[in-house]
XYZ file of C-alpha atoms in Angstrom:
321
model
C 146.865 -63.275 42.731
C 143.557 -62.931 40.873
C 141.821 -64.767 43.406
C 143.117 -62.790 46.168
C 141.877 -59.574 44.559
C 138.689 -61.049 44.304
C 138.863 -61.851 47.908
C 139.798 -58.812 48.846
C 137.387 -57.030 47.302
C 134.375 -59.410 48.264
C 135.429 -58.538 52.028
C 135.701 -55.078 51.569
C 131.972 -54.836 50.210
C 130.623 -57.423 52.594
C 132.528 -54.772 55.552
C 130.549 -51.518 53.866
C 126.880 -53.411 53.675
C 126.999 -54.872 57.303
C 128.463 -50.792 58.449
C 125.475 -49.544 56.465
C 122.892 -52.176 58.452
C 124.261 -51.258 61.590
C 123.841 -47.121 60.961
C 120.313 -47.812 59.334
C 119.148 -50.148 62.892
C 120.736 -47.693 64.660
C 118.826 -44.414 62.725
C 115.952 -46.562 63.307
C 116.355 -47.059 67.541
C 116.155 -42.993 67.532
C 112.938 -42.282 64.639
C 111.093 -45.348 66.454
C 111.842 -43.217 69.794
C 108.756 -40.376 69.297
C 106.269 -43.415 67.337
C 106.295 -45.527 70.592
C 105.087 -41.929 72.909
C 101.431 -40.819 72.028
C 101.650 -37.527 72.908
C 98.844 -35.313 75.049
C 96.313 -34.079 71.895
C 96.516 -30.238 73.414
C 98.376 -27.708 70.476
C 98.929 -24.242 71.088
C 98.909 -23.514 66.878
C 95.600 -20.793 67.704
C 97.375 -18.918 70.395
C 98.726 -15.493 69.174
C 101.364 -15.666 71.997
C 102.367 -18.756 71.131
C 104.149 -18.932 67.774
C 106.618 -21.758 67.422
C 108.700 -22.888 64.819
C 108.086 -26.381 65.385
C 104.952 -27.053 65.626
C 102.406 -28.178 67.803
C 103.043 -30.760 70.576
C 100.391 -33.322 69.883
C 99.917 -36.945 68.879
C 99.756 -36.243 65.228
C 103.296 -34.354 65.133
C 104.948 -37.069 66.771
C 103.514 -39.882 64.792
C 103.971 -37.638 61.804
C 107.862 -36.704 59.906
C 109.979 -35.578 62.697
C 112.642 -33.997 60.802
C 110.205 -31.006 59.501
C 108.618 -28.173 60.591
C 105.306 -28.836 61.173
C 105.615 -30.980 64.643
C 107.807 -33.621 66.097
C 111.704 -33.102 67.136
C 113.474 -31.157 65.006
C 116.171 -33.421 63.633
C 119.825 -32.213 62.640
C 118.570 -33.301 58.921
C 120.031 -31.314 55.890
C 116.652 -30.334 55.415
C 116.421 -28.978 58.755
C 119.002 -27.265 58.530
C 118.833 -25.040 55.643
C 115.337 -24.180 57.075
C 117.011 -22.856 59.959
C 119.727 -21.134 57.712
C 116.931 -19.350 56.040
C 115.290 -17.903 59.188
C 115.645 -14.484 59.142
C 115.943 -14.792 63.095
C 118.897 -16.899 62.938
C 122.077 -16.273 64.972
C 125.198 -18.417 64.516
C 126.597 -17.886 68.115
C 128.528 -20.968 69.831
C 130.322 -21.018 72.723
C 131.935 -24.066 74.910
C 129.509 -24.342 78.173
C 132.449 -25.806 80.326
C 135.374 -28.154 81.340
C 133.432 -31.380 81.700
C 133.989 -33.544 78.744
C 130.006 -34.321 78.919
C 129.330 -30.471 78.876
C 128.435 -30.504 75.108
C 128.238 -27.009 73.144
C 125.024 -24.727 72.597
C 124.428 -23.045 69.454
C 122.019 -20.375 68.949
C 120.081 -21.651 65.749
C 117.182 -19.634 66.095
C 113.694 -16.955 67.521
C 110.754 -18.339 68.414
C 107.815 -17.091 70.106
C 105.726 -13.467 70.633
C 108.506 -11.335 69.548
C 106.204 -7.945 70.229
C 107.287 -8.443 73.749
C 110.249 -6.582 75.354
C 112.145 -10.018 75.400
C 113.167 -12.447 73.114
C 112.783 -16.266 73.733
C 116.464 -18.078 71.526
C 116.319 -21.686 70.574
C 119.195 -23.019 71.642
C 120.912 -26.551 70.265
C 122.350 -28.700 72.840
C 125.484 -30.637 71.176
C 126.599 -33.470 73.264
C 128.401 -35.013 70.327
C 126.339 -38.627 70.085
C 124.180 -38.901 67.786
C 121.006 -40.208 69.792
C 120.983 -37.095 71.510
C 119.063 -34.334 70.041
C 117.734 -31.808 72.096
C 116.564 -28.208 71.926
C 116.252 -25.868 75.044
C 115.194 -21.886 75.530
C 117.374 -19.008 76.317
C 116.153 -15.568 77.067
C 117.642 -12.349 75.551
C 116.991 -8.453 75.814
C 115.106 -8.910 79.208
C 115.885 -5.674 81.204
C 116.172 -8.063 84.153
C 119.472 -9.176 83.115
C 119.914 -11.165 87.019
C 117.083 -13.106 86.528
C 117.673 -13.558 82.568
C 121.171 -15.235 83.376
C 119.544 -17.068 86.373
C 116.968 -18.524 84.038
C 119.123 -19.329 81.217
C 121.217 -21.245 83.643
C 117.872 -22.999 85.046
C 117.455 -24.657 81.338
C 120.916 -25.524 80.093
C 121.625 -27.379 83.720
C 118.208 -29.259 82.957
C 119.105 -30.102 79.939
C 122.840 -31.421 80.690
C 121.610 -33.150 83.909
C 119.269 -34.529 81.935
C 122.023 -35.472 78.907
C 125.026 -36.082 80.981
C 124.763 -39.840 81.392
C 123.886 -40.857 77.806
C 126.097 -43.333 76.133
C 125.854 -43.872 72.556
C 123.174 -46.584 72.498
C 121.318 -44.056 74.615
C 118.595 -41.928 73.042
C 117.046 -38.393 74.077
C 115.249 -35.962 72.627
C 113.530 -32.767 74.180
C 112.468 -30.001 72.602
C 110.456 -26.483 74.229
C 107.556 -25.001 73.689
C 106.242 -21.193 74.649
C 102.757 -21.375 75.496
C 102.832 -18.118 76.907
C 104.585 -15.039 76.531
C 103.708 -11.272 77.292
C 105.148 -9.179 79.547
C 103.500 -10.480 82.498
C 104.516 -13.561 82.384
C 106.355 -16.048 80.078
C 105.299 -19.987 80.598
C 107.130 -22.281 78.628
C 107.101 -26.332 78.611
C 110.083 -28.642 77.627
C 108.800 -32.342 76.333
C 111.836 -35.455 76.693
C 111.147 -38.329 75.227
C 113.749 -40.665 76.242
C 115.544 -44.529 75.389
C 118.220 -45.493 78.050
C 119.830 -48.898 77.056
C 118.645 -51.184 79.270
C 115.598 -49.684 80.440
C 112.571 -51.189 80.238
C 110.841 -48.859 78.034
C 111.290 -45.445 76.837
C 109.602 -42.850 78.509
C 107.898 -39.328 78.537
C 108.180 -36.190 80.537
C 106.893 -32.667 80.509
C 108.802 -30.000 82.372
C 107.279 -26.280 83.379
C 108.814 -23.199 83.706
C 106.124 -20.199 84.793
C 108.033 -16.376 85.138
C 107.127 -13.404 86.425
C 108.650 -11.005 83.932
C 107.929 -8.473 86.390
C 109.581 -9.755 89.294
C 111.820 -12.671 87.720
C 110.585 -15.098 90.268
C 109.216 -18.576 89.231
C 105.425 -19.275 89.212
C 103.617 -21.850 90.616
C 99.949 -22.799 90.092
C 98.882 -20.890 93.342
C 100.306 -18.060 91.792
C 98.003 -17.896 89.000
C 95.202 -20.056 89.886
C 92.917 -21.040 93.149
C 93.604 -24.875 94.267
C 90.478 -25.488 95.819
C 88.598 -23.647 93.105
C 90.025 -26.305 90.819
C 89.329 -28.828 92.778
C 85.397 -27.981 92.569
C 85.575 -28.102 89.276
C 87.143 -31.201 88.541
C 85.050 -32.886 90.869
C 81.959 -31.620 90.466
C 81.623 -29.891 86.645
C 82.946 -31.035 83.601
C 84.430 -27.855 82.562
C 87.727 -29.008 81.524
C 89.530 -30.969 78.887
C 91.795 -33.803 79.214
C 94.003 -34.393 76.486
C 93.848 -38.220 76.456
C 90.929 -39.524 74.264
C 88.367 -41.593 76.564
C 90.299 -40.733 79.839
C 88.711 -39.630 82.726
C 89.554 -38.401 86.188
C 89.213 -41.399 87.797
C 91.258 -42.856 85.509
C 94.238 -39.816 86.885
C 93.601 -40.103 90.112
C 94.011 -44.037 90.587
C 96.690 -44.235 87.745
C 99.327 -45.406 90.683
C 96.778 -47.533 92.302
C 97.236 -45.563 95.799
C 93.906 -44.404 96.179
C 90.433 -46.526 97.863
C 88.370 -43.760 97.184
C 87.619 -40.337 95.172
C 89.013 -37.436 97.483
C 87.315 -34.672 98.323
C 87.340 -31.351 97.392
C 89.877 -30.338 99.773
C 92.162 -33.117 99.790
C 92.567 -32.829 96.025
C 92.842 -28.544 96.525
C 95.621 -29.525 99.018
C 97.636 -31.807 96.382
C 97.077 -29.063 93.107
C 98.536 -25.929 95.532
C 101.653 -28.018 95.643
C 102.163 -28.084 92.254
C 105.229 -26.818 90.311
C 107.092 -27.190 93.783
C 110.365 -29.163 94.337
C 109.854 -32.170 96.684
C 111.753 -30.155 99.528
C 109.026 -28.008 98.757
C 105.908 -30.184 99.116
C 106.952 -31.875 101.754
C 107.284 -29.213 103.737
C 103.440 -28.142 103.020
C 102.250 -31.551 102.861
C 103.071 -35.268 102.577
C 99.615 -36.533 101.463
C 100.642 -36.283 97.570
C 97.686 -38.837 95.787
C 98.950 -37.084 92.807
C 101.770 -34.612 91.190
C 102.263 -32.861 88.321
C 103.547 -29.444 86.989
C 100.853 -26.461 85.385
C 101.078 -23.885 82.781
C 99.126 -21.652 81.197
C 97.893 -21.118 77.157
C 95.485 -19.205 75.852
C 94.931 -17.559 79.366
C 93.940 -21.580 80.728
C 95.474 -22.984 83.288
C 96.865 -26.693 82.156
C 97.363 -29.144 84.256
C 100.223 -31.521 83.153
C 99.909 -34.359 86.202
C 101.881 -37.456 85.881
C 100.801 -40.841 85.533
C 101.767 -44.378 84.669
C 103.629 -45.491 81.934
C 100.961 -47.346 80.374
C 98.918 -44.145 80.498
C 101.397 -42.084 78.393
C 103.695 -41.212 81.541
C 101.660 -37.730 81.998
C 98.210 -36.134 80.861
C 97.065 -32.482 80.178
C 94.112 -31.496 81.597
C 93.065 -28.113 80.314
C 90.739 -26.053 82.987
C-alpha cells in the first residue's frame, strides 16, 4: 500500500512538471514571435498628434519587454492589465460581435491618441479565446459622421477577424495600431501583425493603412495627399528621404522580388506610387505594370511610404519622404 502511494504520488508530480514544460515552450513560441521581426526604426514618440499608449513601433520596442508600456504588443499580463485599469480613459464595454463560433468578443480597454480633436480613437481588444492570439484594433467614437464612423469601425474589426479567423491553437498572431495622425482633417492610422501559422515556413510581418477624410469620411490614398511623380523625382534623383532599414537603399526596394533588369524611370515608378493604398481590383484597373506595392501614411505632416518587400528584408520598409 505504501508503495503504491509512493507511486502515485511520483506520477502525479512527474504529470504537473511535464504540463508546466509544455505551457513554458508554448509561452515561449508566442514572446520569440516579435524577437524574430526587426521592425522599421521610424517612431512617432515626437509627434503631438500622435500620442499612444504603447509606444513607438520600432526595432528597439519589439526586441525590448513586450508586456509593458513603452513598445512591443501589449500582452494580457497582470501587469498590463492593472495599467489599463488605472487609465483614466478606460471603458469596460463588451459585447458579442456575432454567431460564428470564431467571432471572438471586443472589449473596449482603452483612449489613445489626440484627444483635442472632435473624435475619439478606442482601443479595442480582440478576444478569440486562444491564447496565441493577441491583438489590438481601433474604433472610432463621437465622430459627427456617425455613417462613416460605423462603416469604419466595421472596416477594422472584419480585418482583424479575417485576419484571426483561421488560427488554431499552435497558431500565433499579434497586431496592434498605431495613430500617426489625427486632426480633424484627417485621421491616418497603421495596424502592425506579426504572425506564426503552424506549418509555415517562417513567421511574418505586415503593415496595414487606413488614411480618412474626417471631412468627407472617404478613405485616402497617397494621390490624395501627395504627387506620384513628384515622389518619384525625389527618390530617384535627391536623397531627401529616410528609409527606415539601416544600410538599405532604393535599389535594394526596388529589386527586393528580383523582377526588375533595370532602375525605372521617373514615370514608371510615379505610375506604381499613384496606385498605392488601392485594392488589387483597383490597380489593375489603372495599371498592371506593379514593379512594386505598398500602402502610405502620413506623420508629422510626411508622407511614409510603407512598400513591401521580401521576407529576408523584414517583409516591408518605411521610407519617410
Amino acid at each position: 500500500m505504501k508503495k503504491k502511494a509512493v507511486a502515485v504520488l511520483f506520477a502525479a508530480t512527474l504529470a504537473v512538471a511535464l504540463t508546466a514544460c509544455g505551457d513554458k515552450g508554448k509561452e515561449e513560441t508566442v514572446t520569440n514571435l516579435a524577437d524574430d521581426y526587426e521592425a522599421p526604426e521610424f517612431s512617432n514618440t515626437e509627434s503631438p498628434e500622435a500620442v499612444s499608449d504603447t509606444g513607438s513601433l520600432g526595432a528597439a520596442d519589439t526586441e525590448g519587454d513586450a508586456s509593458g508600456e513603452t513598445g512591443g504588443i501589449q500582452e494580457n499580463t497582470e501587469a498590463g492589465q492593472n495599467a489599463e485599469a488605472s487609465s483614466d480613459a478606460e471603458e469596460s464595454s463588451s459585447k458579442n460581435t456575432g454567431g460564428d463560433t470564431d467571432a471572438g468578443t471586443e472589449q473596449t480597454v482603452s483612449v489613445k491618441g489626440n484627444e483635442d480633436t472632435d473624435y475619439r480613437i478606442e482601443t479595442v481588444r480582440y478576444d478569440s479565446g486562444l491564447d496565441g492570439i493577441k491583438v489590438t484594433y481601433p474604433q472610432i467614437s463621437d465622430w459627427e459622421n456617425e455613417e462613416a464612423q460605423e462603416e469604419w469601425n466595421d472596416t477594422f474589426y472584419n480585418e482583424v477577424r479575417e485576419i484571426c479567423k483561421d488560427a488554431g491553437i499552435n497558431d500565433s498572431i499579434e497586431i496592434e495600431f498605431e495613430v500617426m495622425t489625427q486632426n480633424n482633417e484627417i485621421c491616418s492610422l497603421i495596424m502592425l501583425e506579426h504572425s506564426n501559422w503552424e506549418g509555415a515556413a517562417h513567421p511574418y510581418a505586415y503593415c496595414y493603412t487606413f488614411n480618412i477624410d474626417m471631412e468627407t469620411g472617404k478613405k485616402l490614398t497617397l494621390s490624395d495627399f501627395a504627387d506620384p511623380e513628384k515622389l518619384a523625382d525625389t527618390l530617384l534623383n535627391t536623397s531627401d528621404y529616410s528609409i527606415g532599414m539601416e544600410d538599405m537603399t532604393l535599389e535594394d526596394i526596388l529589386f527586393s522580388f528580383g523582377d526588375m533588369v533595370e532602375m525605372p524611370d521617373q514615370k514608371r515608378l510615379g505610375q506604381n506610387l499613384a496606385v498605392f493604398d488601392m485594392s488589387y481590383e483597383e490597380r489593375m484597373e489603372i495599371t498592371d505594370d506593379t514593379m512594386l506595392y505598398g500602402k502610405s501614411f502620413l506623420e508629422d505632416g510626411k508622407v511614409v511610404l510603407s512598400i513591401d518587400v521580401n521576407h529576408a528584408m523584414g517583409d516591408f520598409v518605411w521610407v519617410k519622404m
